[in-house]
mmCIF file of N, CA, C and O in Angstrom:
data_model
loop_
_atom_site.group_PDB
_atom_site.id
_atom_site.type_symbol
_atom_site.label_atom_id
_atom_site.label_comp_id
_atom_site.label_asym_id
_atom_site.label_seq_id
_atom_site.Cartn_x
_atom_site.Cartn_y
_atom_site.Cartn_z
ATOM 1 N N ASN A 768 103.114 118.726 88.988
ATOM 2 C CA ASN A 768 103.503 119.185 87.675
ATOM 3 C C ASN A 768 102.242 119.275 86.802
ATOM 4 O O ASN A 768 101.582 118.277 86.536
ATOM 5 N N GLU A 769 101.930 120.462 86.343
ATOM 6 C CA GLU A 769 100.718 120.698 85.556
ATOM 7 C C GLU A 769 100.767 120.009 84.194
ATOM 8 O O GLU A 769 99.756 119.496 83.718
ATOM 9 N N GLU A 770 101.941 119.987 83.584
ATOM 10 C CA GLU A 770 102.078 119.349 82.272
ATOM 11 C C GLU A 770 101.836 117.846 82.365
ATOM 12 O O GLU A 770 101.147 117.262 81.521
ATOM 13 N N ALA A 771 102.384 117.216 83.400
ATOM 14 C CA ALA A 771 102.186 115.782 83.585
ATOM 15 C C ALA A 771 100.723 115.468 83.872
ATOM 16 O O ALA A 771 100.179 114.481 83.363
ATOM 17 N N GLU A 772 100.078 116.303 84.672
ATOM 18 C CA GLU A 772 98.666 116.080 84.979
ATOM 19 C C GLU A 772 97.799 116.251 83.737
ATOM 20 O O GLU A 772 96.862 115.476 83.512
ATOM 21 N N ALA A 773 98.111 117.223 82.912
ATOM 22 C CA ALA A 773 97.353 117.427 81.674
ATOM 23 C C ALA A 773 97.523 116.234 80.742
ATOM 24 O O ALA A 773 96.552 115.755 80.134
ATOM 25 N N SER A 774 98.742 115.735 80.631
ATOM 26 C CA SER A 774 99.007 114.556 79.804
ATOM 27 C C SER A 774 98.269 113.335 80.346
ATOM 28 O O SER A 774 97.691 112.551 79.588
ATOM 29 N N TYR A 775 98.272 113.178 81.671
ATOM 30 C CA TYR A 775 97.565 112.071 82.316
ATOM 31 C C TYR A 775 96.066 112.158 82.029
ATOM 32 O O TYR A 775 95.443 111.168 81.638
ATOM 33 N N ASN A 776 95.488 113.338 82.187
ATOM 34 C CA ASN A 776 94.052 113.516 81.941
ATOM 35 C C ASN A 776 93.701 113.264 80.472
ATOM 36 O O ASN A 776 92.655 112.690 80.173
ATOM 37 N N GLN A 777 94.584 113.672 79.574
ATOM 38 C CA GLN A 777 94.349 113.423 78.158
ATOM 39 C C GLN A 777 94.362 111.922 77.873
ATOM 40 O O GLN A 777 93.516 111.418 77.139
ATOM 41 N N THR A 778 95.318 111.217 78.466
ATOM 42 C CA THR A 778 95.407 109.770 78.290
ATOM 43 C C THR A 778 94.168 109.081 78.831
ATOM 44 O O THR A 778 93.615 108.177 78.194
ATOM 45 N N ILE A 779 93.732 109.496 80.017
ATOM 46 C CA ILE A 779 92.516 108.931 80.608
ATOM 47 C C ILE A 779 91.329 109.170 79.677
ATOM 48 O O ILE A 779 90.508 108.275 79.453
ATOM 49 N N GLY A 780 91.243 110.362 79.103
ATOM 50 C CA GLY A 780 90.155 110.675 78.180
ATOM 51 C C GLY A 780 90.159 109.781 76.959
ATOM 52 O O GLY A 780 89.104 109.320 76.502
ATOM 53 N N VAL A 781 91.351 109.506 76.426
ATOM 54 C CA VAL A 781 91.468 108.632 75.251
ATOM 55 C C VAL A 781 91.007 107.221 75.603
ATOM 56 O O VAL A 781 90.273 106.576 74.838
ATOM 57 N N VAL A 782 91.411 106.727 76.758
ATOM 58 C CA VAL A 782 91.021 105.381 77.181
ATOM 59 C C VAL A 782 89.513 105.300 77.383
ATOM 60 O O VAL A 782 88.857 104.354 76.927
ATOM 61 N N VAL A 783 88.949 106.291 78.051
ATOM 62 C CA VAL A 783 87.496 106.305 78.279
ATOM 63 C C VAL A 783 86.756 106.382 76.945
ATOM 64 O O VAL A 783 85.782 105.641 76.730
ATOM 65 N N ASP A 784 87.212 107.237 76.039
ATOM 66 C CA ASP A 784 86.569 107.337 74.725
ATOM 67 C C ASP A 784 86.622 106.011 73.978
ATOM 68 O O ASP A 784 85.647 105.598 73.352
ATOM 69 N N PHE A 785 87.755 105.316 74.065
ATOM 70 C CA PHE A 785 87.875 104.007 73.424
ATOM 71 C C PHE A 785 86.868 103.026 74.014
ATOM 72 O O PHE A 785 86.189 102.303 73.280
ATOM 73 N N LEU A 786 86.787 102.981 75.347
ATOM 74 C CA LEU A 786 85.860 102.053 75.982
ATOM 75 C C LEU A 786 84.415 102.358 75.606
ATOM 76 O O LEU A 786 83.614 101.449 75.389
ATOM 77 N N VAL A 787 84.072 103.639 75.524
ATOM 78 C CA VAL A 787 82.694 104.026 75.181
ATOM 79 C C VAL A 787 82.405 103.729 73.708
ATOM 80 O O VAL A 787 81.376 103.130 73.375
ATOM 81 N N ASP A 788 83.331 104.111 72.829
ATOM 82 C CA ASP A 788 83.083 103.991 71.386
ATOM 83 C C ASP A 788 83.238 102.563 70.866
ATOM 84 O O ASP A 788 82.436 102.109 70.058
ATOM 85 N N ASP A 789 84.258 101.864 71.310
ATOM 86 C CA ASP A 789 84.590 100.573 70.714
ATOM 87 C C ASP A 789 84.226 99.368 71.568
ATOM 88 O O ASP A 789 84.261 98.239 71.072
ATOM 89 N N SER A 790 83.902 99.558 72.828
ATOM 90 C CA SER A 790 83.651 98.411 73.694
ATOM 91 C C SER A 790 82.267 98.427 74.328
ATOM 92 O O SER A 790 81.993 97.656 75.224
ATOM 93 N N ASN A 791 81.424 99.347 73.899
ATOM 94 C CA ASN A 791 80.041 99.423 74.371
ATOM 95 C C ASN A 791 79.909 99.622 75.874
ATOM 96 O O ASN A 791 78.990 99.099 76.500
ATOM 97 N N PHE A 792 80.839 100.332 76.479
ATOM 98 C CA PHE A 792 80.718 100.740 77.874
ATOM 99 C C PHE A 792 79.918 102.033 77.923
ATOM 100 O O PHE A 792 80.012 102.851 77.006
ATOM 101 N N SER A 793 79.172 102.227 78.997
ATOM 102 C CA SER A 793 78.609 103.558 79.210
ATOM 103 C C SER A 793 79.746 104.453 79.687
ATOM 104 O O SER A 793 80.763 103.965 80.202
ATOM 105 N N ARG A 794 79.608 105.764 79.532
ATOM 106 C CA ARG A 794 80.672 106.678 79.963
ATOM 107 C C ARG A 794 80.931 106.528 81.459
ATOM 108 O O ARG A 794 82.068 106.511 81.900
ATOM 109 N N GLU A 795 79.869 106.372 82.245
ATOM 110 C CA GLU A 795 80.024 106.228 83.699
ATOM 111 C C GLU A 795 80.765 104.937 84.046
ATOM 112 O O GLU A 795 81.672 104.936 84.877
ATOM 113 N N ALA A 796 80.412 103.836 83.377
ATOM 114 C CA ALA A 796 81.082 102.561 83.640
ATOM 115 C C ALA A 796 82.549 102.626 83.232
ATOM 116 O O ALA A 796 83.428 102.109 83.927
ATOM 117 N N ALA A 797 82.826 103.283 82.114
ATOM 118 C CA ALA A 797 84.211 103.419 81.656
ATOM 119 C C ALA A 797 85.025 104.245 82.643
ATOM 120 O O ALA A 797 86.164 103.892 82.972
ATOM 121 N N MET A 798 84.458 105.349 83.124
ATOM 122 C CA MET A 798 85.167 106.179 84.111
ATOM 123 C C MET A 798 85.410 105.410 85.408
ATOM 124 O O MET A 798 86.494 105.495 85.990
ATOM 125 N N ASN A 799 84.414 104.644 85.863
ATOM 126 C CA ASN A 799 84.593 103.836 87.080
ATOM 127 C C ASN A 799 85.712 102.831 86.901
ATOM 128 O O ASN A 799 86.547 102.644 87.791
ATOM 129 N N LEU A 800 85.748 102.158 85.753
ATOM 130 C CA LEU A 800 86.788 101.169 85.487
ATOM 131 C C LEU A 800 88.171 101.825 85.485
ATOM 132 O O LEU A 800 89.095 101.350 86.152
ATOM 133 N N VAL A 801 88.299 102.917 84.757
ATOM 134 C CA VAL A 801 89.592 103.601 84.668
ATOM 135 C C VAL A 801 90.016 104.127 86.037
ATOM 136 O O VAL A 801 91.179 104.000 86.429
ATOM 137 N N ASN A 802 89.091 104.699 86.791
ATOM 138 C CA ASN A 802 89.427 105.204 88.127
ATOM 139 C C ASN A 802 89.866 104.080 89.056
ATOM 140 O O ASN A 802 90.819 104.239 89.821
ATOM 141 N N ASN A 803 89.186 102.933 89.008
ATOM 142 C CA ASN A 803 89.582 101.799 89.845
ATOM 143 C C ASN A 803 90.972 101.295 89.479
ATOM 144 O O ASN A 803 91.787 100.992 90.345
ATOM 145 N N ILE A 804 91.257 101.216 88.188
ATOM 146 C CA ILE A 804 92.574 100.737 87.754
ATOM 147 C C ILE A 804 93.663 101.719 88.173
ATOM 148 O O ILE A 804 94.688 101.315 88.709
ATOM 149 N N THR A 805 93.459 103.007 87.932
ATOM 150 C CA THR A 805 94.499 103.982 88.272
ATOM 151 C C THR A 805 94.678 104.092 89.777
ATOM 152 O O THR A 805 95.789 104.281 90.250
ATOM 153 N N MET A 806 93.602 103.943 90.551
ATOM 154 C CA MET A 806 93.714 103.993 92.008
ATOM 155 C C MET A 806 94.529 102.806 92.506
ATOM 156 O O MET A 806 95.413 102.949 93.336
ATOM 157 N N ARG A 807 94.271 101.624 91.977
ATOM 158 C CA ARG A 807 95.020 100.438 92.405
ATOM 159 C C ARG A 807 96.484 100.534 91.982
ATOM 160 O O ARG A 807 97.371 100.135 92.709
ATOM 161 N N THR A 808 96.722 101.076 90.792
ATOM 162 C CA THR A 808 98.094 101.214 90.325
ATOM 163 C C THR A 808 98.863 102.205 91.182
ATOM 164 O O THR A 808 100.003 101.957 91.558
ATOM 165 N N SER A 809 98.245 103.321 91.525
ATOM 166 C CA SER A 809 98.955 104.304 92.338
ATOM 167 C C SER A 809 99.172 103.765 93.747
ATOM 168 O O SER A 809 100.186 104.046 94.368
ATOM 169 N N ASP A 810 98.247 102.948 94.260
ATOM 170 C CA ASP A 810 98.449 102.323 95.565
ATOM 171 C C ASP A 810 99.623 101.358 95.522
ATOM 172 O O ASP A 810 100.399 101.255 96.457
ATOM 173 N N ALA A 811 99.758 100.615 94.413
ATOM 174 C CA ALA A 811 100.803 99.607 94.315
ATOM 175 C C ALA A 811 102.188 100.229 94.216
ATOM 176 O O ALA A 811 103.165 99.615 94.611
ATOM 177 N N THR A 812 102.283 101.441 93.700
ATOM 178 C CA THR A 812 103.597 102.059 93.545
ATOM 179 C C THR A 812 103.874 103.100 94.619
ATOM 180 O O THR A 812 104.875 103.784 94.568
ATOM 181 N N ALA A 813 102.983 103.213 95.591
ATOM 182 C CA ALA A 813 103.189 104.186 96.663
ATOM 183 C C ALA A 813 104.393 103.797 97.504
ATOM 184 O O ALA A 813 104.724 102.624 97.635
ATOM 185 N N GLY A 814 105.054 104.782 98.078
ATOM 186 C CA GLY A 814 106.281 104.548 98.825
ATOM 187 C C GLY A 814 106.147 103.589 99.980
ATOM 188 O O GLY A 814 107.052 102.824 100.270
ATOM 189 N N GLU A 815 105.012 103.579 100.663
ATOM 190 C CA GLU A 815 104.879 102.715 101.831
ATOM 191 C C GLU A 815 104.827 101.238 101.471
ATOM 192 O O GLU A 815 104.977 100.384 102.318
ATOM 193 N N ASN A 816 104.609 100.903 100.203
ATOM 194 C CA ASN A 816 104.562 99.504 99.802
ATOM 195 C C ASN A 816 105.939 98.934 99.480
ATOM 196 O O ASN A 816 106.054 97.763 99.177
ATOM 197 N N TRP A 817 106.970 99.748 99.513
ATOM 198 C CA TRP A 817 108.305 99.267 99.214
ATOM 199 C C TRP A 817 108.943 98.703 100.481
ATOM 200 O O TRP A 817 109.954 99.188 100.966
ATOM 201 N N LEU A 818 108.351 97.661 100.998
ATOM 202 C CA LEU A 818 108.923 96.938 102.122
ATOM 203 C C LEU A 818 109.932 95.942 101.578
ATOM 204 O O LEU A 818 110.060 95.757 100.364
ATOM 205 N N TYR A 819 110.632 95.243 102.465
ATOM 206 C CA TYR A 819 111.662 94.309 102.020
ATOM 207 C C TYR A 819 111.074 93.229 101.113
ATOM 208 O O TYR A 819 111.601 92.950 100.040
ATOM 209 N N GLY A 820 109.979 92.630 101.541
ATOM 210 C CA GLY A 820 109.381 91.545 100.760
ATOM 211 C C GLY A 820 108.936 91.985 99.387
ATOM 212 O O GLY A 820 109.186 91.305 98.386
ATOM 213 N N SER A 821 108.264 93.131 99.292
ATOM 214 C CA SER A 821 107.797 93.600 97.994
ATOM 215 C C SER A 821 108.964 94.051 97.113
ATOM 216 O O SER A 821 108.906 93.922 95.892
ATOM 217 N N SER A 822 110.027 94.530 97.725
ATOM 218 C CA SER A 822 111.217 94.914 96.952
ATOM 219 C C SER A 822 111.893 93.692 96.343
ATOM 220 O O SER A 822 112.288 93.710 95.169
ATOM 221 N N VAL A 823 112.016 92.615 97.136
ATOM 222 C CA VAL A 823 112.598 91.370 96.620
ATOM 223 C C VAL A 823 111.703 90.804 95.518
ATOM 224 O O VAL A 823 112.186 90.351 94.478
ATOM 225 N N PHE A 824 110.391 90.830 95.747
ATOM 226 C CA PHE A 824 109.436 90.354 94.738
ATOM 227 C C PHE A 824 109.628 91.102 93.429
ATOM 228 O O PHE A 824 109.708 90.504 92.356
ATOM 229 N N PHE A 825 109.731 92.418 93.498
ATOM 230 C CA PHE A 825 109.927 93.215 92.292
ATOM 231 C C PHE A 825 111.258 92.878 91.620
ATOM 232 O O PHE A 825 111.316 92.697 90.394
ATOM 233 N N ALA A 826 112.321 92.777 92.410
ATOM 234 C CA ALA A 826 113.638 92.487 91.845
ATOM 235 C C ALA A 826 113.652 91.138 91.131
ATOM 236 O O ALA A 826 114.241 90.998 90.053
ATOM 237 N N VAL A 827 112.986 90.135 91.712
ATOM 238 C CA VAL A 827 112.943 88.807 91.090
ATOM 239 C C VAL A 827 112.091 88.821 89.825
ATOM 240 O O VAL A 827 112.457 88.215 88.823
ATOM 241 N N THR A 828 110.955 89.529 89.860
ATOM 242 C CA THR A 828 110.130 89.572 88.654
ATOM 243 C C THR A 828 110.820 90.313 87.517
ATOM 244 O O THR A 828 110.555 90.028 86.348
ATOM 245 N N VAL A 829 111.718 91.219 87.835
ATOM 246 C CA VAL A 829 112.465 91.921 86.777
ATOM 247 C C VAL A 829 113.456 90.972 86.119
ATOM 248 O O VAL A 829 113.473 90.844 84.895
ATOM 249 N N VAL A 830 114.269 90.269 86.899
ATOM 250 C CA VAL A 830 115.313 89.425 86.304
ATOM 251 C C VAL A 830 114.772 88.139 85.709
ATOM 252 O O VAL A 830 115.410 87.533 84.858
ATOM 253 N N THR A 831 113.603 87.700 86.140
ATOM 254 C CA THR A 831 113.018 86.505 85.533
ATOM 255 C C THR A 831 112.087 86.870 84.388
ATOM 256 O O THR A 831 111.462 85.995 83.798
ATOM 257 N N THR A 832 111.969 88.123 84.081
ATOM 258 C CA THR A 832 111.146 88.687 83.011
ATOM 259 C C THR A 832 109.670 88.357 83.161
ATOM 260 O O THR A 832 108.929 88.358 82.191
ATOM 261 N N VAL A 833 109.223 88.058 84.380
ATOM 262 C CA VAL A 833 107.799 87.824 84.611
ATOM 263 C C VAL A 833 107.065 89.148 84.504
ATOM 264 O O VAL A 833 106.090 89.274 83.778
ATOM 265 N N GLY A 834 107.516 90.160 85.254
ATOM 266 C CA GLY A 834 106.994 91.510 85.139
ATOM 267 C C GLY A 834 105.513 91.653 85.384
ATOM 268 O O GLY A 834 104.775 92.033 84.491
ATOM 269 N N TYR A 835 105.055 91.340 86.581
ATOM 270 C CA TYR A 835 103.634 91.470 86.888
ATOM 271 C C TYR A 835 103.142 92.903 86.760
ATOM 272 O O TYR A 835 102.003 93.137 86.408
ATOM 273 N N GLY A 836 103.985 93.884 87.069
ATOM 274 C CA GLY A 836 103.580 95.274 86.934
ATOM 275 C C GLY A 836 102.804 95.818 88.110
ATOM 276 O O GLY A 836 102.261 96.916 88.048
ATOM 277 N N THR A 837 102.737 95.058 89.200
ATOM 278 C CA THR A 837 102.002 95.547 90.360
ATOM 279 C C THR A 837 102.806 96.563 91.147
ATOM 280 O O THR A 837 102.229 97.409 91.814
ATOM 281 N N ILE A 838 104.110 96.491 91.069
ATOM 282 C CA ILE A 838 104.996 97.440 91.746
ATOM 283 C C ILE A 838 105.982 97.947 90.707
ATOM 284 O O ILE A 838 106.516 97.161 89.925
ATOM 285 N N ALA A 839 106.214 99.241 90.692
ATOM 286 C CA ALA A 839 107.136 99.814 89.720
ATOM 287 C C ALA A 839 107.785 101.046 90.313
ATOM 288 O O ALA A 839 107.171 101.741 91.117
ATOM 289 N N PRO A 840 109.036 101.323 89.925
ATOM 290 C CA PRO A 840 109.660 102.566 90.377
ATOM 291 C C PRO A 840 108.946 103.761 89.759
ATOM 292 O O PRO A 840 108.507 103.717 88.618
ATOM 293 N N VAL A 841 108.836 104.826 90.525
ATOM 294 C CA VAL A 841 108.096 105.997 90.084
ATOM 295 C C VAL A 841 109.025 107.080 89.569
ATOM 296 O O VAL A 841 108.712 107.763 88.603
ATOM 297 N N THR A 842 110.186 107.228 90.189
ATOM 298 C CA THR A 842 111.093 108.308 89.815
ATOM 299 C C THR A 842 111.888 107.950 88.562
ATOM 300 O O THR A 842 112.070 106.774 88.244
ATOM 301 N N GLY A 843 112.347 108.963 87.868
ATOM 302 C CA GLY A 843 113.172 108.744 86.682
ATOM 303 C C GLY A 843 114.452 107.991 87.003
ATOM 304 O O GLY A 843 114.842 107.080 86.277
ATOM 305 N N ASN A 844 115.109 108.363 88.109
ATOM 306 C CA ASN A 844 116.343 107.673 88.502
ATOM 307 C C ASN A 844 116.076 106.219 88.845
ATOM 308 O O ASN A 844 116.870 105.343 88.521
ATOM 309 N N GLY A 845 114.951 105.953 89.498
ATOM 310 C CA GLY A 845 114.595 104.572 89.824
ATOM 311 C C GLY A 845 114.351 103.745 88.579
ATOM 312 O O GLY A 845 114.767 102.586 88.487
ATOM 313 N N ARG A 846 113.697 104.337 87.599
ATOM 314 C CA ARG A 846 113.440 103.626 86.347
ATOM 315 C C ARG A 846 114.734 103.351 85.589
ATOM 316 O O ARG A 846 114.933 102.252 85.063
ATOM 317 N N ILE A 847 115.612 104.336 85.533
ATOM 318 C CA ILE A 847 116.900 104.144 84.854
ATOM 319 C C ILE A 847 117.705 103.056 85.548
ATOM 320 O O ILE A 847 118.289 102.186 84.897
ATOM 321 N N PHE A 848 117.731 103.094 86.892
ATOM 322 C CA PHE A 848 118.455 102.072 87.639
ATOM 323 C C PHE A 848 117.937 100.677 87.296
ATOM 324 O O PHE A 848 118.717 99.749 87.060
ATOM 325 N N PHE A 849 116.621 100.512 87.254
ATOM 326 C CA PHE A 849 116.089 99.182 87.009
ATOM 327 C C PHE A 849 116.197 98.754 85.558
ATOM 328 O O PHE A 849 116.215 97.557 85.271
ATOM 329 N N ILE A 850 116.317 99.677 84.631
ATOM 330 C CA ILE A 850 116.622 99.294 83.249
ATOM 331 C C ILE A 850 118.023 98.701 83.195
ATOM 332 O O ILE A 850 118.247 97.643 82.590
ATOM 333 N N ILE A 851 118.975 99.370 83.843
ATOM 334 C CA ILE A 851 120.356 98.858 83.883
ATOM 335 C C ILE A 851 120.400 97.545 84.650
ATOM 336 O O ILE A 851 121.047 96.583 84.227
ATOM 337 N N TYR A 852 119.676 97.469 85.774
ATOM 338 C CA TYR A 852 119.591 96.250 86.573
ATOM 339 C C TYR A 852 119.064 95.092 85.726
ATOM 340 O O TYR A 852 119.596 93.983 85.765
ATOM 341 N N ALA A 853 118.027 95.344 84.934
ATOM 342 C CA ALA A 853 117.454 94.297 84.089
ATOM 343 C C ALA A 853 118.420 93.887 82.987
ATOM 344 O O ALA A 853 118.538 92.700 82.667
ATOM 345 N N MET A 854 119.141 94.864 82.408
ATOM 346 C CA MET A 854 120.083 94.551 81.331
ATOM 347 C C MET A 854 121.228 93.674 81.824
ATOM 348 O O MET A 854 121.777 92.872 81.063
ATOM 349 N N ILE A 855 121.577 93.807 83.077
ATOM 350 C CA ILE A 855 122.632 92.967 83.661
ATOM 351 C C ILE A 855 122.026 91.707 84.277
ATOM 352 O O ILE A 855 122.549 90.602 84.112
ATOM 353 N N GLY A 856 120.911 91.855 84.974
ATOM 354 C CA GLY A 856 120.324 90.750 85.727
ATOM 355 C C GLY A 856 119.710 89.656 84.879
ATOM 356 O O GLY A 856 119.794 88.474 85.227
ATOM 357 N N ILE A 857 119.071 90.005 83.773
ATOM 358 C CA ILE A 857 118.428 88.986 82.941
ATOM 359 C C ILE A 857 119.457 88.032 82.332
ATOM 360 O O ILE A 857 119.293 86.816 82.434
ATOM 361 N N PRO A 858 120.548 88.520 81.718
ATOM 362 C CA PRO A 858 121.554 87.570 81.212
ATOM 363 C C PRO A 858 122.198 86.738 82.327
ATOM 364 O O PRO A 858 122.468 85.544 82.136
ATOM 365 N N LEU A 859 122.420 87.345 83.498
ATOM 366 C CA LEU A 859 122.985 86.569 84.606
ATOM 367 C C LEU A 859 122.027 85.479 85.071
ATOM 368 O O LEU A 859 122.447 84.358 85.384
ATOM 369 N N THR A 860 120.753 85.787 85.107
ATOM 370 C CA THR A 860 119.755 84.790 85.496
ATOM 371 C C THR A 860 119.700 83.661 84.472
ATOM 372 O O THR A 860 119.638 82.477 84.843
ATOM 373 N N LEU A 861 119.743 83.992 83.193
ATOM 374 C CA LEU A 861 119.752 82.956 82.158
ATOM 375 C C LEU A 861 120.998 82.090 82.257
ATOM 376 O O LEU A 861 120.928 80.864 82.102
ATOM 377 N N THR A 862 122.144 82.697 82.523
ATOM 378 C CA THR A 862 123.376 81.938 82.701
ATOM 379 C C THR A 862 123.278 81.016 83.906
ATOM 380 O O THR A 862 123.647 79.842 83.837
ATOM 381 N N PHE A 863 122.757 81.524 85.003
ATOM 382 C CA PHE A 863 122.566 80.711 86.201
ATOM 383 C C PHE A 863 121.662 79.519 85.919
ATOM 384 O O PHE A 863 121.949 78.387 86.320
ATOM 385 N N LEU A 864 120.561 79.752 85.214
ATOM 386 C CA LEU A 864 119.650 78.648 84.907
ATOM 387 C C LEU A 864 120.290 77.625 83.974
ATOM 388 O O LEU A 864 120.059 76.413 84.123
ATOM 389 N N ALA A 865 121.113 78.076 83.038
ATOM 390 C CA ALA A 865 121.815 77.149 82.145
ATOM 391 C C ALA A 865 122.794 76.282 82.924
ATOM 392 O O ALA A 865 122.852 75.057 82.736
ATOM 393 N N VAL A 866 123.553 76.904 83.815
ATOM 394 C CA VAL A 866 124.505 76.143 84.645
ATOM 395 C C VAL A 866 123.753 75.191 85.570
ATOM 396 O O VAL A 866 124.150 74.028 85.736
ATOM 397 N N LEU A 867 122.664 75.649 86.145
ATOM 398 C CA LEU A 867 121.867 74.814 87.033
ATOM 399 C C LEU A 867 121.313 73.600 86.297
ATOM 400 O O LEU A 867 121.310 72.483 86.840
ATOM 401 N N SER A 868 120.880 73.784 85.059
ATOM 402 C CA SER A 868 120.363 72.646 84.296
ATOM 403 C C SER A 868 121.458 71.628 84.003
ATOM 404 O O SER A 868 121.218 70.424 84.032
ATOM 405 N N VAL A 869 122.690 72.071 83.747
ATOM 406 C CA VAL A 869 123.814 71.147 83.533
ATOM 407 C C VAL A 869 124.116 70.386 84.811
ATOM 408 O O VAL A 869 124.325 69.172 84.796
ATOM 409 N N VAL A 870 124.122 71.068 85.945
ATOM 410 C CA VAL A 870 124.372 70.411 87.226
ATOM 411 C C VAL A 870 123.291 69.378 87.523
ATOM 412 O O VAL A 870 123.599 68.245 87.918
ATOM 413 N N ILE A 871 122.045 69.725 87.308
ATOM 414 C CA ILE A 871 120.950 68.768 87.549
ATOM 415 C C ILE A 871 121.067 67.581 86.617
ATOM 416 O O ILE A 871 120.869 66.427 87.012
ATOM 417 N N LYS A 872 121.423 67.832 85.354
ATOM 418 C CA LYS A 872 121.598 66.749 84.382
ATOM 419 C C LYS A 872 122.701 65.803 84.833
ATOM 420 O O LYS A 872 122.567 64.577 84.753
ATOM 421 N N ASN A 873 123.824 66.356 85.318
ATOM 422 C CA ASN A 873 124.945 65.519 85.780
ATOM 423 C C ASN A 873 124.587 64.747 87.040
ATOM 424 O O ASN A 873 125.016 63.614 87.220
ATOM 425 N N VAL A 874 123.844 65.332 87.931
ATOM 426 C CA VAL A 874 123.434 64.653 89.160
ATOM 427 C C VAL A 874 122.477 63.511 88.835
ATOM 428 O O VAL A 874 122.551 62.438 89.433
ATOM 429 N N MET A 875 121.575 63.741 87.890
ATOM 430 C CA MET A 875 120.576 62.715 87.538
ATOM 431 C C MET A 875 121.176 61.585 86.715
ATOM 432 O O MET A 875 120.585 60.511 86.629
ATOM 433 N N ALA A 876 122.336 61.815 86.079
ATOM 434 C CA ALA A 876 122.927 60.788 85.204
ATOM 435 C C ALA A 876 123.632 59.710 85.991
ATOM 436 O O ALA A 876 123.960 59.688 87.075
#
């Protein structure tokens, strides 16, 4: 998609300009930093990394609100699904932890 690529390049330009102007990076160092970050991010969200273990890791970090950000859904439908998943999963996780704390309190008493 040409529009998405243009928006991405514009964003990269803004970040590089910020690093050069406000953080005393050279333009080359800023570009290297941004390229390394975007390369690692795209590797982390690539389809081959969605194995069972990484999927469970992502699901747990969503409901516990840790949100490391190393793995993320790429498609619009995937993002919508996980927004709904988080809206349901976070309150359920909090409820589970509240009940678990009462059970532990009763066992320890």
